[in-house]
Structures are given as structure tokens and as C-alpha cells.
Short mmCIF file of C-alpha atoms in Angstrom, two decimals:
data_model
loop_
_atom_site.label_atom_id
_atom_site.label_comp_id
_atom_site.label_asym_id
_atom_site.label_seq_id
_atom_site.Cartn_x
_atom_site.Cartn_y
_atom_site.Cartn_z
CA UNK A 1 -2.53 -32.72 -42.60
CA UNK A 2 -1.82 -33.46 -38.81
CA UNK A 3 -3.46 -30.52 -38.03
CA UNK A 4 -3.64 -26.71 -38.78
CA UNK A 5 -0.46 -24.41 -38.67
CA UNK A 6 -0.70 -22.63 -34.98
CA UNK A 7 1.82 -20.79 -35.24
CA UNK A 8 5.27 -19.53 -36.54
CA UNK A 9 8.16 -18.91 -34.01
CA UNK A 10 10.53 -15.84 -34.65
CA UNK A 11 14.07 -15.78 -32.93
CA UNK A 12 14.84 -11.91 -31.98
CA UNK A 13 17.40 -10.89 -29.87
CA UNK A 14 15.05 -8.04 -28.24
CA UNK A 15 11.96 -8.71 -28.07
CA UNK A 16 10.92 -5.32 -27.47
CA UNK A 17 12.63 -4.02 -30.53
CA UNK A 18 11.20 -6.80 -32.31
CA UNK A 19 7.58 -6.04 -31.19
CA UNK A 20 8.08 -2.43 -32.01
CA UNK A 21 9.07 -3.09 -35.56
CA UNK A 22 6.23 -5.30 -36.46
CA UNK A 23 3.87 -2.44 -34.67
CA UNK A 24 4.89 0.10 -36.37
CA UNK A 25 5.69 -1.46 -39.83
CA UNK A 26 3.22 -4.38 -40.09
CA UNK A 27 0.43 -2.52 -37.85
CA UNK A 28 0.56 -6.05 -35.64
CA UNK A 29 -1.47 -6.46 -32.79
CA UNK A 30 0.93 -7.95 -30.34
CA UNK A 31 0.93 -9.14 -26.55
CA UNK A 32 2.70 -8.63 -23.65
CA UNK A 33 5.95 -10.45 -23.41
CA UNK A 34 5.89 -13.47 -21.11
CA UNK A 35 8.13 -15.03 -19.42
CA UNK A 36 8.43 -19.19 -19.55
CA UNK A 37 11.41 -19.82 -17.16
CA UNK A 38 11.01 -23.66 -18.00
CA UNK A 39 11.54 -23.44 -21.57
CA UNK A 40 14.14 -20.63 -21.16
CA UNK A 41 12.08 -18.11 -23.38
CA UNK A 42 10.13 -14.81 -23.17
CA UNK A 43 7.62 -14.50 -25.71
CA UNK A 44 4.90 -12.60 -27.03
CA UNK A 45 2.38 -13.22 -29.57
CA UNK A 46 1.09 -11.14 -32.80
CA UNK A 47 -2.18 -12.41 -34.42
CA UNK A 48 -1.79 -12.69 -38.27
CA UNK A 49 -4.97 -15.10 -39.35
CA UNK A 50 -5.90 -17.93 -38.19
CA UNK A 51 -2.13 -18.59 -37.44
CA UNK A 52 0.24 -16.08 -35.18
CA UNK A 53 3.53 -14.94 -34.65
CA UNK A 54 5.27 -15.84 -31.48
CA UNK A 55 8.05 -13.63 -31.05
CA UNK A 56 10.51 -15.61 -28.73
CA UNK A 57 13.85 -14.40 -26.80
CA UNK A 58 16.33 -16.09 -24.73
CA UNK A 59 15.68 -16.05 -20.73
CA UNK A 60 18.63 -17.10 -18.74
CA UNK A 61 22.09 -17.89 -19.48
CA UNK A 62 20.60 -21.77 -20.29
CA UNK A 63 18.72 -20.80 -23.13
CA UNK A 64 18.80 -22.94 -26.27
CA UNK A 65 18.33 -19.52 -28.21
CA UNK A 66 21.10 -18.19 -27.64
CA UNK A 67 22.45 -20.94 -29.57
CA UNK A 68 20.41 -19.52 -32.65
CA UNK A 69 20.94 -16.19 -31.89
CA UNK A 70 24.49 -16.52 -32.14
CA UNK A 71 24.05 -18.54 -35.33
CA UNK A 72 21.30 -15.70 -36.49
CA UNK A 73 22.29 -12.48 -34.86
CA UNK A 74 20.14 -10.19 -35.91
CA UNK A 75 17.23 -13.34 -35.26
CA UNK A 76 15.35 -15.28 -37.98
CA UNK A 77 12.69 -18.06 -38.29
CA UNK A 78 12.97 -20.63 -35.60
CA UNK A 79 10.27 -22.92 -35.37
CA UNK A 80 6.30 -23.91 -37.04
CA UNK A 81 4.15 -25.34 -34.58
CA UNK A 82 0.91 -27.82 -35.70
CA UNK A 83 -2.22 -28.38 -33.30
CA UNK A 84 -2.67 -32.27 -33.07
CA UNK A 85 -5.93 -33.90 -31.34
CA UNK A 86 -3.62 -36.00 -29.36
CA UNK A 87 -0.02 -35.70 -28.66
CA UNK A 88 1.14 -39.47 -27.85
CA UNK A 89 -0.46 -40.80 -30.70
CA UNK A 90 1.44 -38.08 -33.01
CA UNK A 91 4.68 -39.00 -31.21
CA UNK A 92 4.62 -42.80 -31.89
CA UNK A 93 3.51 -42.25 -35.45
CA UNK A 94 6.66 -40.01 -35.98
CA UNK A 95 8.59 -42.19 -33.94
CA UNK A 96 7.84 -45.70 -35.77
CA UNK A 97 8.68 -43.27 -38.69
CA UNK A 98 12.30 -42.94 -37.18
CA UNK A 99 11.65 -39.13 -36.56
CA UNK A 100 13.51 -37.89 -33.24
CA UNK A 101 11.52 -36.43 -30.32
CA UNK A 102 14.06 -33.32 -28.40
CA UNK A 103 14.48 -33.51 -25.09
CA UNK A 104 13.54 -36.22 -22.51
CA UNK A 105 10.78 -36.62 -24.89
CA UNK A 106 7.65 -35.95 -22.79
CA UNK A 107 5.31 -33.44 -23.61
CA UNK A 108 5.75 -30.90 -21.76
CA UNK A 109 3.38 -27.66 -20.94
CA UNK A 110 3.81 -24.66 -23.48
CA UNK A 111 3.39 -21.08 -23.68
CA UNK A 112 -0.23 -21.93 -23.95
CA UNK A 113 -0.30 -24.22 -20.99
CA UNK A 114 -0.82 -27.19 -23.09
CA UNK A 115 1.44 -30.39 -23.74
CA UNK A 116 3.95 -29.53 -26.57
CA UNK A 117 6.85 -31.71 -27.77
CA UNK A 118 9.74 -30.60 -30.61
CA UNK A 119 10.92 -32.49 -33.51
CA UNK A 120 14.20 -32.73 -34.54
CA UNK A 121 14.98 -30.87 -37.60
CA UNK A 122 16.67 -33.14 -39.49
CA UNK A 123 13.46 -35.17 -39.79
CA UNK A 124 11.82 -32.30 -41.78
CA UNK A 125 14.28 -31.35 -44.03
CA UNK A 126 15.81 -28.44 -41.98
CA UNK A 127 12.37 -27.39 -39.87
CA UNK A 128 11.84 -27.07 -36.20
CA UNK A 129 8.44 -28.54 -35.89
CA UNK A 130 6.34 -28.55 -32.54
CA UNK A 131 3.53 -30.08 -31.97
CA UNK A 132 0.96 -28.96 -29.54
CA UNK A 133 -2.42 -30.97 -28.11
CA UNK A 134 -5.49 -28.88 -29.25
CA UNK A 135 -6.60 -29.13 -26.01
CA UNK A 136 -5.81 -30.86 -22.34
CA UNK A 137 -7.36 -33.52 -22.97
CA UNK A 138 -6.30 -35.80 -25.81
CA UNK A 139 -9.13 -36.00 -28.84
CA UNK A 140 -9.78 -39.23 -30.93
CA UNK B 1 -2.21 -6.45 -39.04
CA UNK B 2 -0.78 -5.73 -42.54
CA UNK B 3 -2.96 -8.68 -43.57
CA UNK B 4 -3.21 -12.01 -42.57
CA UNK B 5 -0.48 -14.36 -43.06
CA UNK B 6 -0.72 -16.35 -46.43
CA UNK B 7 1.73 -18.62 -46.46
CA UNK B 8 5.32 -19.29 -45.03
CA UNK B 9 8.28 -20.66 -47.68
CA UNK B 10 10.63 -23.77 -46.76
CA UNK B 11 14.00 -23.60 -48.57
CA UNK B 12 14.82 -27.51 -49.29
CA UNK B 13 17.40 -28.60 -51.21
CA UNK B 14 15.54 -31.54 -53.04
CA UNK B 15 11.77 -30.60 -53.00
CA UNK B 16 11.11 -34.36 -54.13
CA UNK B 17 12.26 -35.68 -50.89
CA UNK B 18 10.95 -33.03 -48.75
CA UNK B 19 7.21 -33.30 -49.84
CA UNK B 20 7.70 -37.26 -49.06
CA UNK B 21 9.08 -35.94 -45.75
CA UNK B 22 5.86 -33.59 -44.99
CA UNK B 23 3.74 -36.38 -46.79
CA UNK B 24 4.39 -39.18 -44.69
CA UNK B 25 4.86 -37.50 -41.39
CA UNK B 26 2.53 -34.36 -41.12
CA UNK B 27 0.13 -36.21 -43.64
CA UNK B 28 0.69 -32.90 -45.69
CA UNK B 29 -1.33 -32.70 -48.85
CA UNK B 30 0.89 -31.68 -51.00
CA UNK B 31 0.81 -30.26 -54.59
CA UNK B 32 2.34 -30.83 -57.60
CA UNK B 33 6.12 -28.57 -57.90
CA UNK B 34 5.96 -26.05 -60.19
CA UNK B 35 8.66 -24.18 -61.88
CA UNK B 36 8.43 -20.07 -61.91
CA UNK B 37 11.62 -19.30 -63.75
CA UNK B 38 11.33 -15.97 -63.42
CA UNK B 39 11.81 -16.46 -59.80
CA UNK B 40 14.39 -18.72 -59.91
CA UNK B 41 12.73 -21.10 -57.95
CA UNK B 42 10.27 -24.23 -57.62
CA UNK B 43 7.63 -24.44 -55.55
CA UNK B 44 5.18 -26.95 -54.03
CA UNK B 45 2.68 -25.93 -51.67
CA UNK B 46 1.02 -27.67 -48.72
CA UNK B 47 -2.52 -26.46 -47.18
CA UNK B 48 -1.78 -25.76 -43.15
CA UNK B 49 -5.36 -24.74 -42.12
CA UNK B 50 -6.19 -20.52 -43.50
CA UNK B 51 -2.30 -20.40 -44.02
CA UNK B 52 0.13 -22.41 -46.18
CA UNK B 53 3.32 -23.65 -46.56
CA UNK B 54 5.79 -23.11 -49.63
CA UNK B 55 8.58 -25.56 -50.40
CA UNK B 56 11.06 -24.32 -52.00
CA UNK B 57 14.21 -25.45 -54.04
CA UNK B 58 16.54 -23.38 -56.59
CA UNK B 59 15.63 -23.28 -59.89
CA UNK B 60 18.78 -22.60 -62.34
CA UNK B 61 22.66 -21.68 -61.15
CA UNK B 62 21.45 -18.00 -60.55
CA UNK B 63 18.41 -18.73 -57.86
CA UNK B 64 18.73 -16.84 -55.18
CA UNK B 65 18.59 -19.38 -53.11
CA UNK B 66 21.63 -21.40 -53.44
CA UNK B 67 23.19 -18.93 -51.24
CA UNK B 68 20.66 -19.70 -48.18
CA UNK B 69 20.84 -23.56 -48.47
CA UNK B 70 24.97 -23.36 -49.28
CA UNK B 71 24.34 -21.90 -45.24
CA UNK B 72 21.63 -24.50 -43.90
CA UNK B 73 22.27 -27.35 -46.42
CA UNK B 74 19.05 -29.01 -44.87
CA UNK B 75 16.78 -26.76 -45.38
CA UNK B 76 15.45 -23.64 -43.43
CA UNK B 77 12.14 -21.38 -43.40
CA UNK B 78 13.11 -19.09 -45.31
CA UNK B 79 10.29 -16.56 -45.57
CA UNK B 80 6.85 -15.09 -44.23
CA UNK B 81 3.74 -13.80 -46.55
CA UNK B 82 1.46 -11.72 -45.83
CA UNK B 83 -2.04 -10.53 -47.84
CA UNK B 84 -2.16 -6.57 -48.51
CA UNK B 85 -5.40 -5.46 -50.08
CA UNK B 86 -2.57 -2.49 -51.95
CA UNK B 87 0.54 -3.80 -52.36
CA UNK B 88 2.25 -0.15 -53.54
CA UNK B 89 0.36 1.27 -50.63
CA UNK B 90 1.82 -0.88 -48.34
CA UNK B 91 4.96 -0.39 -49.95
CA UNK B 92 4.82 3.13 -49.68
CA UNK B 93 4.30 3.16 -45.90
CA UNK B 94 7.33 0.77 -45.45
CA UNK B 95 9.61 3.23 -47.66
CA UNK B 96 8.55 5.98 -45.40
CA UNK B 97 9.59 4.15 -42.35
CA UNK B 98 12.76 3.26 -43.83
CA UNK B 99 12.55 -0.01 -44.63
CA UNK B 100 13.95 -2.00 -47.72
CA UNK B 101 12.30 -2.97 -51.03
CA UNK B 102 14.51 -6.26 -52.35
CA UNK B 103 15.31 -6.44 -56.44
CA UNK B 104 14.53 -3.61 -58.39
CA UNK B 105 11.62 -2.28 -56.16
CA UNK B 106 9.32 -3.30 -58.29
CA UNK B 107 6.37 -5.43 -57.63
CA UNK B 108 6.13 -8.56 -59.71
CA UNK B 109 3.85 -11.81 -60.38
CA UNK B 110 4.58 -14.38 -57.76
CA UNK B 111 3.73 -18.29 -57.79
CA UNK B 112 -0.09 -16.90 -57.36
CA UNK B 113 -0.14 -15.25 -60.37
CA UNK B 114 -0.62 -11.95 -57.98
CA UNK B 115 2.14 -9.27 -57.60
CA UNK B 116 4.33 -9.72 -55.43
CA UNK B 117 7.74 -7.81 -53.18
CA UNK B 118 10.42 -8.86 -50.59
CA UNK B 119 11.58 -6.57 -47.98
CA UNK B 120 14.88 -6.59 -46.49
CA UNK B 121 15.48 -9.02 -43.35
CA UNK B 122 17.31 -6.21 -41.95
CA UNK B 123 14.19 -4.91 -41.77
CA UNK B 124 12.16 -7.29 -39.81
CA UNK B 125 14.07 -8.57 -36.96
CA UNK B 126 16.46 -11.28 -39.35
CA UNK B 127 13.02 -12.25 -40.93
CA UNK B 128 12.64 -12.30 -44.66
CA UNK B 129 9.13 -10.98 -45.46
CA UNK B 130 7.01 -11.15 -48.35
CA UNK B 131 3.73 -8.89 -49.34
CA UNK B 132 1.22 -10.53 -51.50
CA UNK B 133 -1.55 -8.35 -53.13
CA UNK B 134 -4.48 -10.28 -52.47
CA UNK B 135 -6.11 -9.76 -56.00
CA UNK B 136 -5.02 -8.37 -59.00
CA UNK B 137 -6.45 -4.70 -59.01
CA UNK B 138 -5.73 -3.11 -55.74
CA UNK B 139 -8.71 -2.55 -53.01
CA UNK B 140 -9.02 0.02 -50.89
#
């Protein structure tokens, strides 16, 4: 596998109803919201494993969630993101696959101030995949 | 937490072509599809690190889950699983909170040979979510 599952992105409209609900009906541990003005998002995290949640709601009028939301009002699964040991290398193997990198495809930093890019979800039949560096540094 | 998370489903509509997908570009080790007609469903999963994933693709005109894909006709995550060590426990404390048991309410054997329920989406911020007993006789 590329690399273990990090983590599982869930859409919500409120994010503090959302947190509340898995509190009280899944006994989750979860974080304090945070905002990420560059990715448009406020997010907070629930540990389930060796994967978590990441709870994630629009910030701004710009955000690509609302997109979702509208699609998914009450919110839904949005995203799985896999820890790679080097993120340019992962990119040009998807890419020479013909897979689709969003954006102006650089990595940019994510919610764990580490280089993240998104797939398209076309390329995996239907899936938002990220991909995030393990750690700053590429690994071999 | 409830539990930890055990594994998250992918609805596909051709589970052939999506393990290729997950195969050649995640280098996902993928196992053989198996039928569980009592589910309506078949099912191939791929090891992600202490969680998996699930693909899944209707089984028979009365799967649940031609509805889903007739709405993303790509594919979609579809649902969340997590471990309890009591499944009717857990059940109980989600009935008391108001929350939804799917089907007939009753737990039954899932793809794990394990017993198995679905709660409402309603319930969980737009997310389907299954509970898993983690072994056959309940723990404590």
C-alpha cells in the first residue's frame, strides 16, 4: 500500500453540532476546531485507532465545501487521506498513471503543517484521496 | 472512543475495476471479492495500516446499494466501522440517546463473520455508521 490510512474526512455543516454528536454518542475524544483560512476549512480531529476523524466545515464564502454541503446537506464522507514517505515521487507515479492532481498541483501545507496534495476523484472510482508527506522532509 | 475504527466501505459500481484502480495506484493489496448475499452486497477488502478499506458493489436487484451509486454513479465512501467490545450494549446507549437502529434492529453476521448493525445517517452528521462486535461473545 502507499502508505497507512491517516485519516478519514467528514463534511458537517456545524462543526460544533457535529463534535457534540460523536461526544456524546460515540464517546470520541475530539479537538478544538481550527481554523485553516488557506484551505477554506475549520476542522477538528477525533482519534479512532491508529487512523482519525477530521471533522471539516466550510470557512469563508470561497469554500469548496460548501459545494458538498449543498450536494450533502446534512454532511457526509468527504475525503481518505494516506501518509506517503515522499510526496513528489507519489505525484509522478499517479501522474504517469494519468491520475489528476487538484489544484495548481503543488503540495501544499495541511492541517498538520505538512505538504498535502488531492486527487481527483474520478481516478479512484468516486474517492477524494489526499496524500500527505509523513514528515517535512521527504523519506526514500 | 466507541472503539477504534475497523474499516471504512467504498460503494463502486464494478468492484473488478476499482481494485485495479487501488491496485495500481495506492499499491493496495487487495483481496479476493466475496459475495455475502445476505447483505446484498460484495466485498473486497484492502489492508490501510490498523484500519481497512471495504469495496463495495451491489449484489442482486434488491442491494441496498443501487440506490447510493444510482446518486454517485462513480462511486462514494459510503460507510464508517467501528469495533465495540458489546455490540447490544452499545446499541442500547445509542437507543437511549435517540438514535436509529437500520433494518429490523437486529444485529446480524457481517462480512467478518461477527455481528454486525447500521445506524441511521441522520444520526451521525450525514455519516452512515457501522458497529462491529469485535468477537463473537460479547466482553465486558
Amino acid at each position: 500500500m502507499i502508505g497507512r490510512l491517516h485519516h478519514i474526512g467528514i463534511a458537517v455543516p456545524d462543526i460544533a453540532a457535529a463534535s457534540a454528536l460523536y461526544r456524546t454518542r460515540l464517546g470520541a475524544d475530539i479537538g478544538e476546531p481550527k481554523d485553516l483560512p488557506e484551505h477554506g476549512v475549520t476542522v477538528a480531529f477525533i482519534e479512532a485507532g491508529s487512523a482519525s476523524l477530521e471533522l471539516l466545515s466550510p470557512l469563508g464564502p470561497d469554500s469548496t465545501l460548501h459545494r458538498f454541503l449543498e450536494r450533502h446537506p446534512q454532511g457526509g464522507q468527504h475525503h481518505l487521506c494516506f501518509e506517503v514517505p515522499d510526496i513528489e515521487a507519489a505525484m509522478a507515479r499517479l501522474k504517469a498513471d494519468g491520475a489528476t492532481v487538484l489544484g495548481d498541483g503543488a503540495p501544499r501545507l495541511g492541517a498538520h503543517g505538512l505538504p498535502v496534495i488531492f486527487m481527483h476523484p474520478k481516478d479512484f472510482a468516486g474517492t477524494l484521496v489526499e496524500l500527505q508527506q509523513a514528515s517535512l522532509e521527504p523519506q526514500s
